[in-house]
PDB file of C-alpha atoms in Angstrom:
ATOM      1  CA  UNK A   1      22.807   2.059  33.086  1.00  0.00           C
ATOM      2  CA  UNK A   2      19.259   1.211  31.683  1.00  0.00           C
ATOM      3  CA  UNK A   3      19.098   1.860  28.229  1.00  0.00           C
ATOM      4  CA  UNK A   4      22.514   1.425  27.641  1.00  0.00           C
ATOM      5  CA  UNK A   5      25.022  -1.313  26.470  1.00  0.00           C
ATOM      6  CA  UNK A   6      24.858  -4.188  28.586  1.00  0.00           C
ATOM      7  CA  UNK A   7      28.678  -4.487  30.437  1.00  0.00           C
ATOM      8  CA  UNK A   8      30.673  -8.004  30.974  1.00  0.00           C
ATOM      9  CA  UNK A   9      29.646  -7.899  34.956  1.00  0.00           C
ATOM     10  CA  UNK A  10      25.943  -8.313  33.868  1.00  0.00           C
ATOM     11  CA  UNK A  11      26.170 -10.307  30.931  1.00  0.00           C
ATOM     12  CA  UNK A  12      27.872 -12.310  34.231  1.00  0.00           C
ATOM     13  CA  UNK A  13      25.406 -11.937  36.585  1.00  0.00           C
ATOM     14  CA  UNK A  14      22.721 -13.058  33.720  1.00  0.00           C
ATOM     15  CA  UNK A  15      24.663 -16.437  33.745  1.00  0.00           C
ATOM     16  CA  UNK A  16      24.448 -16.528  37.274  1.00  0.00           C
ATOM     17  CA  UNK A  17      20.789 -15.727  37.041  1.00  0.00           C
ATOM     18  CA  UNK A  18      20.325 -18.562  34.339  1.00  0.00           C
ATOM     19  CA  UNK A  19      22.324 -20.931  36.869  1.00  0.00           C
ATOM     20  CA  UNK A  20      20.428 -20.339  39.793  1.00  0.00           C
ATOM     21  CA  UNK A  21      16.988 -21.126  37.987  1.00  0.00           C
ATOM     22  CA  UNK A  22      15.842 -17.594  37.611  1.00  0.00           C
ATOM     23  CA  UNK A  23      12.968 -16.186  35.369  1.00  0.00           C
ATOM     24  CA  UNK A  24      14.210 -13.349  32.844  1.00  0.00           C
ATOM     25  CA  UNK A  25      11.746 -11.191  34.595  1.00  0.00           C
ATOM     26  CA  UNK A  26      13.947 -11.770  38.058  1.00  0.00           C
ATOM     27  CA  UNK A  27      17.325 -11.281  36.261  1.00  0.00           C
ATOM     28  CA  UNK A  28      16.445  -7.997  34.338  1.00  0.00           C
ATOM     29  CA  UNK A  29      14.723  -6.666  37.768  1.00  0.00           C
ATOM     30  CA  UNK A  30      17.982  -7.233  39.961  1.00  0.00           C
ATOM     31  CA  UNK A  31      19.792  -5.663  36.660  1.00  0.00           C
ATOM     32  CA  UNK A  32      17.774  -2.533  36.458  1.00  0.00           C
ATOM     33  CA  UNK A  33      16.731  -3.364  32.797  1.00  0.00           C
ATOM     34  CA  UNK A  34      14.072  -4.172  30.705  1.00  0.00           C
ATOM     35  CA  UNK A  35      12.941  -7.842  30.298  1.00  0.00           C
ATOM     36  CA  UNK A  36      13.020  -7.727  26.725  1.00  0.00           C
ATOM     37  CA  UNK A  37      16.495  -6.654  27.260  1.00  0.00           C
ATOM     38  CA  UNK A  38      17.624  -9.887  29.049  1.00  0.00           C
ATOM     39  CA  UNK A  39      15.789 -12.083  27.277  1.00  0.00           C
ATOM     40  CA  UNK A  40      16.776 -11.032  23.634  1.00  0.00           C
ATOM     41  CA  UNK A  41      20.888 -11.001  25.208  1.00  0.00           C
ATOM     42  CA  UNK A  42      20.182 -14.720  26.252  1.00  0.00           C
ATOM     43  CA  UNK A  43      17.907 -16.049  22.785  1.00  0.00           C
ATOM     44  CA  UNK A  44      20.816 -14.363  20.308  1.00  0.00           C
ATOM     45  CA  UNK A  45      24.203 -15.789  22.271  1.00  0.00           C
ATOM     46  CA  UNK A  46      22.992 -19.533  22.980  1.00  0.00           C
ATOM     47  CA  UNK A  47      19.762 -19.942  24.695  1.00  0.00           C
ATOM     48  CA  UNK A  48      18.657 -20.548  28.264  1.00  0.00           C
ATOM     49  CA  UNK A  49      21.340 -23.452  28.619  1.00  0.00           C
ATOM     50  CA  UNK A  50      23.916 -22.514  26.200  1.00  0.00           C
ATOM     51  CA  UNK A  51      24.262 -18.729  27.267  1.00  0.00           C
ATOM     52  CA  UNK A  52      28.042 -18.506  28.366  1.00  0.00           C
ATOM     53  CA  UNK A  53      28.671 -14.469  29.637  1.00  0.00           C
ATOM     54  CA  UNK A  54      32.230 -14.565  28.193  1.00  0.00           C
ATOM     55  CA  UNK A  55      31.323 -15.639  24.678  1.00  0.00           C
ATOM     56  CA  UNK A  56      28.156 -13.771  24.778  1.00  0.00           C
ATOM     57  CA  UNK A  57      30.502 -10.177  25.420  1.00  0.00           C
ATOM     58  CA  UNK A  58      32.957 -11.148  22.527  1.00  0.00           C
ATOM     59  CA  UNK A  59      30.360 -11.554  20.162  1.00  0.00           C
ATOM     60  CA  UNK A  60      28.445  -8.779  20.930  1.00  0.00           C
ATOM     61  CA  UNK A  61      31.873  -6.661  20.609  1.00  0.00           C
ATOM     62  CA  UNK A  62      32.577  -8.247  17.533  1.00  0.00           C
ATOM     63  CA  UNK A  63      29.209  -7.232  16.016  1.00  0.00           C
ATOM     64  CA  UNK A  64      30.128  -3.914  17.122  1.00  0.00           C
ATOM     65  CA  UNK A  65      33.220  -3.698  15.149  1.00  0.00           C
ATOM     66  CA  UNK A  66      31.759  -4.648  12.039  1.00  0.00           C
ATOM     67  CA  UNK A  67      28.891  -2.037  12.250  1.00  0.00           C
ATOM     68  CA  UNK A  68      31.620   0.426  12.935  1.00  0.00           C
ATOM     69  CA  UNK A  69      33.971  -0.147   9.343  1.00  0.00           C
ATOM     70  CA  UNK A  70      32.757   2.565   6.908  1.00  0.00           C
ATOM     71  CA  UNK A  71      30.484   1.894   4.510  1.00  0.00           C
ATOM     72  CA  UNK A  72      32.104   0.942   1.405  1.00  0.00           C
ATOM     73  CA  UNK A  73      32.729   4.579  -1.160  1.00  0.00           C
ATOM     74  CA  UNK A  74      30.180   4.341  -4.016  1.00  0.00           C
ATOM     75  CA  UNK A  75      31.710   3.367  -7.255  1.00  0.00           C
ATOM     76  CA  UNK A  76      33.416   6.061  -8.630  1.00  0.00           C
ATOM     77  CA  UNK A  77      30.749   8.145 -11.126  1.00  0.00           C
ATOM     78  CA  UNK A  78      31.471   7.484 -14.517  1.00  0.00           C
ATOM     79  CA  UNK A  79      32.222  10.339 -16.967  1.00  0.00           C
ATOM     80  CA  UNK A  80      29.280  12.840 -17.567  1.00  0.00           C
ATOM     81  CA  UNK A  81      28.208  13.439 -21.468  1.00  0.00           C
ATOM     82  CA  UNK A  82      28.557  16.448 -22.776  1.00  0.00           C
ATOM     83  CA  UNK A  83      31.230  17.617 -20.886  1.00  0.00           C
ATOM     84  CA  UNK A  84      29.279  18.309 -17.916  1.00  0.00           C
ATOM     85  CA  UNK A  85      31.057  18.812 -14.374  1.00  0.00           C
ATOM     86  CA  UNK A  86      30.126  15.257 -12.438  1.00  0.00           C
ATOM     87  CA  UNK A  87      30.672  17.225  -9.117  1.00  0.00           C
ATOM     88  CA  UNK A  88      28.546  19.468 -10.053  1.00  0.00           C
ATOM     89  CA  UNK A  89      25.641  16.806 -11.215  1.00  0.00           C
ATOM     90  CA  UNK A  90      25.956  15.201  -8.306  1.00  0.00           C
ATOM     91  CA  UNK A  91      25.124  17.889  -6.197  1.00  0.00           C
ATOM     92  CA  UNK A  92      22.679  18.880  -8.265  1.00  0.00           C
ATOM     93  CA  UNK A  93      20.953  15.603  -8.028  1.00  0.00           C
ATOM     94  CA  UNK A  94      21.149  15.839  -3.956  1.00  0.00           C
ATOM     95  CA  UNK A  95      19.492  19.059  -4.046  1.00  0.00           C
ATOM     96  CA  UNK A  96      16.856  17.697  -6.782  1.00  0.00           C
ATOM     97  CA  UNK A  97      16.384  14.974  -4.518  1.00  0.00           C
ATOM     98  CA  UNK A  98      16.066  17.015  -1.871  1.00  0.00           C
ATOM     99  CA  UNK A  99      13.323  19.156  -3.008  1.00  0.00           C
ATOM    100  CA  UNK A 100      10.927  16.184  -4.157  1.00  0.00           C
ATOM    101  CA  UNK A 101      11.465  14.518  -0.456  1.00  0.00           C
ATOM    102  CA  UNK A 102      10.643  17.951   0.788  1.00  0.00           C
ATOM    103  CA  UNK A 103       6.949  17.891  -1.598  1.00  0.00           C
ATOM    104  CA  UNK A 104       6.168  14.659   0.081  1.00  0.00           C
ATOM    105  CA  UNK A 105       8.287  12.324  -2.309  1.00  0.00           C
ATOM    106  CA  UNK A 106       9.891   9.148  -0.258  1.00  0.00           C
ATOM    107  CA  UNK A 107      13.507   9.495  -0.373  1.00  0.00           C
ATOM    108  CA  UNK A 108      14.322   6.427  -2.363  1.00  0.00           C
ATOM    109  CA  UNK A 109      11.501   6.706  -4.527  1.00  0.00           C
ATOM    110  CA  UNK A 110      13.064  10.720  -5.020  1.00  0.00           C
ATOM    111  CA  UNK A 111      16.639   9.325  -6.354  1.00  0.00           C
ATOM    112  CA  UNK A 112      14.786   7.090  -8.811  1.00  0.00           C
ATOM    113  CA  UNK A 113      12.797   9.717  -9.945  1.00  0.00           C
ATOM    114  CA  UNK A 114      15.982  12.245 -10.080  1.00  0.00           C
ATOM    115  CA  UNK A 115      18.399   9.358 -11.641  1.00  0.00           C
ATOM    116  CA  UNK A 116      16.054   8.980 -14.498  1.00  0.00           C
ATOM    117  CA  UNK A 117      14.968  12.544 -14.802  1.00  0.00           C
ATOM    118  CA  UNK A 118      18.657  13.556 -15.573  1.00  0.00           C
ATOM    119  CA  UNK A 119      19.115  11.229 -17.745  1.00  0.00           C
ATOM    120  CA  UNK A 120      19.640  12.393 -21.627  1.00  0.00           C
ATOM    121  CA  UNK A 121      17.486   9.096 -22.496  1.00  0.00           C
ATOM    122  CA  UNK A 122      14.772   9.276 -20.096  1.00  0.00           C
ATOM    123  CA  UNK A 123      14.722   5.445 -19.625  1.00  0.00           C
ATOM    124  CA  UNK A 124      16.955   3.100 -17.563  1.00  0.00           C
ATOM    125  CA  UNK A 125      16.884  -0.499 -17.071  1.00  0.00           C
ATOM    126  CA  UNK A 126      16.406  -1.997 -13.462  1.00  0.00           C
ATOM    127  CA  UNK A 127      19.803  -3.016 -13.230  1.00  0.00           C
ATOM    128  CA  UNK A 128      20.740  -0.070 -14.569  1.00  0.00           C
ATOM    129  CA  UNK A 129      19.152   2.168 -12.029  1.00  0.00           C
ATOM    130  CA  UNK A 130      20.742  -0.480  -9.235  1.00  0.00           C
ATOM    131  CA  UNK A 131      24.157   0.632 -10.379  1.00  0.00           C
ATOM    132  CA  UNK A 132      23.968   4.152 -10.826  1.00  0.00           C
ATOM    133  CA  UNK A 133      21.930   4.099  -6.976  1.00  0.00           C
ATOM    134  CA  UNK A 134      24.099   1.258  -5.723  1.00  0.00           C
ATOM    135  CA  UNK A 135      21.370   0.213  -4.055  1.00  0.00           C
ATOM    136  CA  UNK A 136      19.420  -3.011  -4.114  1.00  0.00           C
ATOM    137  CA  UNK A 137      17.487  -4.685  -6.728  1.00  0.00           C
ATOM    138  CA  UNK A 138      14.196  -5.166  -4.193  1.00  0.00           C
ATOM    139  CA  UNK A 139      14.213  -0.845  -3.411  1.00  0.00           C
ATOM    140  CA  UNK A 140      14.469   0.294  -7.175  1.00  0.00           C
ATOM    141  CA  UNK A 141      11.542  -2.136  -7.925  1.00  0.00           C
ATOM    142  CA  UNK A 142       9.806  -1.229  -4.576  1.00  0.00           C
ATOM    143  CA  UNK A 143      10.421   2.541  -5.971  1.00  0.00           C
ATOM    144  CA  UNK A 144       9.323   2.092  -9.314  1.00  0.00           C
ATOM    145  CA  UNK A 145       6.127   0.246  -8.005  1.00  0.00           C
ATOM    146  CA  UNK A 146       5.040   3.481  -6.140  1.00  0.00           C
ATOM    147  CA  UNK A 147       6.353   6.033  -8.915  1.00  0.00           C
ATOM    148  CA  UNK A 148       3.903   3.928 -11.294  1.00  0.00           C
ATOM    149  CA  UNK A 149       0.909   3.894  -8.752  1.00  0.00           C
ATOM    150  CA  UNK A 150       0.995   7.487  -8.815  1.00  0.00           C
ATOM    151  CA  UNK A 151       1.743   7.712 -12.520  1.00  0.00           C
ATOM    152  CA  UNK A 152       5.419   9.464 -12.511  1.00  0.00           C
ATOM    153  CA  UNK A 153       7.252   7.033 -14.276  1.00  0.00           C
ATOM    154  CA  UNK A 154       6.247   4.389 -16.931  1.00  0.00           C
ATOM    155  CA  UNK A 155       7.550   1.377 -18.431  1.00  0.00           C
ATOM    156  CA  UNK A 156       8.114  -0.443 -21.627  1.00  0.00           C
ATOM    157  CA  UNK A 157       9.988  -3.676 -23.325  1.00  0.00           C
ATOM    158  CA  UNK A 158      13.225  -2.332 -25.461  1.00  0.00           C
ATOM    159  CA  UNK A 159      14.427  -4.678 -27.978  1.00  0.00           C
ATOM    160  CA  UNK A 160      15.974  -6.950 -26.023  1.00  0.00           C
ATOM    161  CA  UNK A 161      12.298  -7.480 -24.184  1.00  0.00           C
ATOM    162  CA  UNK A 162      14.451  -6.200 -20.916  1.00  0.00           C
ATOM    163  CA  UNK A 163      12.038  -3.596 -19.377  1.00  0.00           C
ATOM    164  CA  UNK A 164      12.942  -0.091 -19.236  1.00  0.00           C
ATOM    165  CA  UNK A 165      11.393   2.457 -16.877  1.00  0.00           C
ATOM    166  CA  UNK A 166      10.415   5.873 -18.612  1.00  0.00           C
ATOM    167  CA  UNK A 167       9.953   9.674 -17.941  1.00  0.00           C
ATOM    168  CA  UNK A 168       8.807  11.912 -20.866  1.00  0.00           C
ATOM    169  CA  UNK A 169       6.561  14.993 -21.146  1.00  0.00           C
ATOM    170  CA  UNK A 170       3.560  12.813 -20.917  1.00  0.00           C
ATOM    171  CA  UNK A 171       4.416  11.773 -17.925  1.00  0.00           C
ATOM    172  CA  UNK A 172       3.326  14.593 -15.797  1.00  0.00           C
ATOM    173  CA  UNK A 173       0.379  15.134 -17.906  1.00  0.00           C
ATOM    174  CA  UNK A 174      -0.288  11.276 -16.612  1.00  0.00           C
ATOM    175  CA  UNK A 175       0.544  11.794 -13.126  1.00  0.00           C
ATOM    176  CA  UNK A 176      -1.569  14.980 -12.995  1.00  0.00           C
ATOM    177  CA  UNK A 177      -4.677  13.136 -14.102  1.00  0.00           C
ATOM    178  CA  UNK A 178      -4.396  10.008 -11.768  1.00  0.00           C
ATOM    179  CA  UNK A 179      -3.864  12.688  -8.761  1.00  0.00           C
ATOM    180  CA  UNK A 180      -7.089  14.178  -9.816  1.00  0.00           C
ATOM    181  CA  UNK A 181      -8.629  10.670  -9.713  1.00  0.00           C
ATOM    182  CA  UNK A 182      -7.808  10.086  -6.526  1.00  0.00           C
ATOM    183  CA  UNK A 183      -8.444  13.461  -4.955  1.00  0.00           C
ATOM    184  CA  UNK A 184     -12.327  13.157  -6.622  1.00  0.00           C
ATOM    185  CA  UNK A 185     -13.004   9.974  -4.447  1.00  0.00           C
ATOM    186  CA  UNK A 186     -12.747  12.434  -1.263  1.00  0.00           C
ATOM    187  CA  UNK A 187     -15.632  14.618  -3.453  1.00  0.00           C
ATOM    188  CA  UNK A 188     -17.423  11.438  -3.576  1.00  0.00           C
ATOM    189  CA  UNK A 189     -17.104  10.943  -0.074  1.00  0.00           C
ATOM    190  CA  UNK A 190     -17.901  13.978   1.469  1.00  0.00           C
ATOM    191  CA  UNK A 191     -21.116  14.395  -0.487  1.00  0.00           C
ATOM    192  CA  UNK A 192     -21.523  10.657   0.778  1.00  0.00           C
ATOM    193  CA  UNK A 193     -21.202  12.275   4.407  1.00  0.00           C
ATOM    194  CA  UNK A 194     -24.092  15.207   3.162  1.00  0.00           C
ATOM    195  CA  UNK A 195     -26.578  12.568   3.001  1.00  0.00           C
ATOM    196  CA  UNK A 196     -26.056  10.386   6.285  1.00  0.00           C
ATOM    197  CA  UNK A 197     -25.212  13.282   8.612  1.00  0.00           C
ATOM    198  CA  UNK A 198     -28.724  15.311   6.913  1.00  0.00           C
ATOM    199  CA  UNK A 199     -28.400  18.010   4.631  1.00  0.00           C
ATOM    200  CA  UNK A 200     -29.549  20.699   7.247  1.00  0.00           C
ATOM    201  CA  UNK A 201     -26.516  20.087   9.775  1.00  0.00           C
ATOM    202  CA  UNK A 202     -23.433  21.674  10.088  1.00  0.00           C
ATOM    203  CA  UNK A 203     -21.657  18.673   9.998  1.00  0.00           C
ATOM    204  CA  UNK A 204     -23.080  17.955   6.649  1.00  0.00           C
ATOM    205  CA  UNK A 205     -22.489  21.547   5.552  1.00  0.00           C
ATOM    206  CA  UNK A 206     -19.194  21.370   6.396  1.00  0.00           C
ATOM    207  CA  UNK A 207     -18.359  18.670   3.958  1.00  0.00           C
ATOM    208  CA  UNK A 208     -20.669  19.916   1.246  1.00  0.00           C
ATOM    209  CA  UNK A 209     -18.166  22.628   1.541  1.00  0.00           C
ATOM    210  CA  UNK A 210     -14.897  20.499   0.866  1.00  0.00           C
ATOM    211  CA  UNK A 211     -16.638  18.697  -2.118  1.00  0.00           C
ATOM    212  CA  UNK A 212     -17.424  21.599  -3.694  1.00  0.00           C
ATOM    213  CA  UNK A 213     -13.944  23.540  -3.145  1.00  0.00           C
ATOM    214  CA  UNK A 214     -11.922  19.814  -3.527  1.00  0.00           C
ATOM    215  CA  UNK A 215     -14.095  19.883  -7.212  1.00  0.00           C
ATOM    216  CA  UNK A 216     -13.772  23.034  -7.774  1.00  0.00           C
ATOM    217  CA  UNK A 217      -9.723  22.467  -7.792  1.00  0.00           C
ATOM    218  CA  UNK A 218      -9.437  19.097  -9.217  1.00  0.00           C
ATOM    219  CA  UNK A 219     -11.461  20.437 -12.251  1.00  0.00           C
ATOM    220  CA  UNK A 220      -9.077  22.992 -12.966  1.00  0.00           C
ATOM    221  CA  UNK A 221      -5.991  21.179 -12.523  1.00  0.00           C
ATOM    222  CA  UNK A 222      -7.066  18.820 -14.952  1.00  0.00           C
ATOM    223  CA  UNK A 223      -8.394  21.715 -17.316  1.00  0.00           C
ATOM    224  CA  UNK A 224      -4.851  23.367 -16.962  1.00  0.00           C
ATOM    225  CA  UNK A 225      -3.132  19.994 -17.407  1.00  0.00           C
ATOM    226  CA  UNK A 226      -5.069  19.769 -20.915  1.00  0.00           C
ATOM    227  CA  UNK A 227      -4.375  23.061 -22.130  1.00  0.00           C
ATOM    228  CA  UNK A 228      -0.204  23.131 -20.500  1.00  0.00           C
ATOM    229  CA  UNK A 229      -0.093  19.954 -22.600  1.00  0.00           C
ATOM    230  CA  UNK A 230      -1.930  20.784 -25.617  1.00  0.00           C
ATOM    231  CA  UNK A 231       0.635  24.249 -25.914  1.00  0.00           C
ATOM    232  CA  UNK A 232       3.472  23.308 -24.664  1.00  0.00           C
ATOM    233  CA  UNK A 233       3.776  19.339 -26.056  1.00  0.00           C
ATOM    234  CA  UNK A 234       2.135  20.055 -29.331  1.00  0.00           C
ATOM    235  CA  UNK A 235       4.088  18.951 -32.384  1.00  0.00           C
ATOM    236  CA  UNK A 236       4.838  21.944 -34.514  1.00  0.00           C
ATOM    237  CA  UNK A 237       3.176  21.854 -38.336  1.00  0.00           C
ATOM    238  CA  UNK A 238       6.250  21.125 -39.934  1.00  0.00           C
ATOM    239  CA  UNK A 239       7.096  17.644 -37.476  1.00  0.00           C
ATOM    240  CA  UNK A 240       3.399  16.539 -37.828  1.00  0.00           C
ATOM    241  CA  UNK A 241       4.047  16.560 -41.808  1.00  0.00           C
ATOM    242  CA  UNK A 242       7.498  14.505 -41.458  1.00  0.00           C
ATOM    243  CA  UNK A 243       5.375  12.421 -39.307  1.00  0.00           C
ATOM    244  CA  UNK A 244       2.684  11.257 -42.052  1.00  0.00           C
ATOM    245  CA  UNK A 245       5.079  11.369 -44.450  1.00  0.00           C
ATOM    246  CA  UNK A 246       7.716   8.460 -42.760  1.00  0.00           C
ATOM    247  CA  UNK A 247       4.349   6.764 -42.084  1.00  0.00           C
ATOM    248  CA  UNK A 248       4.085   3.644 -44.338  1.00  0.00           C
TER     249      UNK A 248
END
């Protein structure tokens, strides 16, 4: 059946085709398959003159069987601080994770982001992240690339200069700010449109009116994200004073 597995009897009849001299085109046309289909069977069990049907069906089933063993159990989650129910964080951190992949947040990106978020430090290591994710060194640094491009997470040498990747109040504030950067090159842009497409069209009107509503917006997000963290970040009196007084 197109589409499907290929069976021993073609897998024989594409040695017979390779015998005989025939193209891969000829072969997958008296199979009822794709070309591509034939000619990536023969290239991954041999070659043109190396393709044998028998050992070509064994490996292929053998291939099978290891794609089929479950995935190895993540290590088991070590004990939660605080007495807190690890069950329960777990799920919790699915459904957290859930939610930011639901804004827009890439999935792996989302379990960094939800790892570090719930963690009473706010900072893990690389390798750190790798074994609470148990996932690969390349995806947490792939995901901590993007969370820093759009300023969610930040990072910083500890004392052993081993670089730890941070989430604080500020970070929000941070990430809030670079969004508005970004969203005020599409201001710039449209009003770019105003002036080629002639201020008197309605194309140009049109995009006069997303500049001014994108600006309108982006100005009072940022405004917002002053004042939020001016109120709610804001050291009370009594820290600022402990604060000049442990300074040297």
């Amino acid at each position: 059946m197109p589409g499907g597995r290929l069976t021993q009897q073609e897998r024989q009849q594409i040695a017979r085709g390779l015998a005989d001299g025939l193209a891969y085109a000829e072969i997958a046309r008296r199979l009822d398959r794709p070309t591509s289909t034939v000619t990536r069977e023969v290239m991954r069990n041999g070659g043109h003159t190396a393709y044998r049907a028998d050992l070509a069906h064994r490996a292929t089933e053998q291939r099978a069987q290891r794609r089929r063993k479950p995935a190895p159990r993540n290590a088991p989650t070590p004990p939660q601080p605080h007495g807190r129910d690890s069950e329960e964080v777990r799920r919790y951190e699915e459904e957290f994770t859930t939610v930011l992949v639901g804004s827009g947040v890439p999935k792996m990106m989302a379990r960094v982001m939800v790892c570090l978020y719930t963690t009473d430090a706010g900072s893990l290591t690389a390798a750190e992240l790798v074994q609470r994710l148990q996932v690969s060194p390349a995806s947490v640094s792939k995901a901590i690339a993007f969370l820093e491009e759009q300023g969610l997470v930040r990072r910083e040498r500890d004392e052993r200069r081993r670089e730890r990747y941070i989430v604080d109040n500020d970070v929000w504030y941070q990430s809030m700010l670079a969004s508005a950067r970004s969203t005020a090159q599409l201001v710039v842009v449209a009003r770019q449109g105003v002036g080629i497409l002639g201020p008197d069209t309605p194309a140009a009107a049109r995009l006069e009116n997303i500049a001014r509503f994108v600006d309108f917006v982006t100005e009072s997000i940022v405004r917002a994200a002053e004042q939020a963290r001016e109120i709610l970040y804001a050291k009370p009196p009594a820290a600022e004073a402990d604060d000049a007084t442990a300074r040297p």
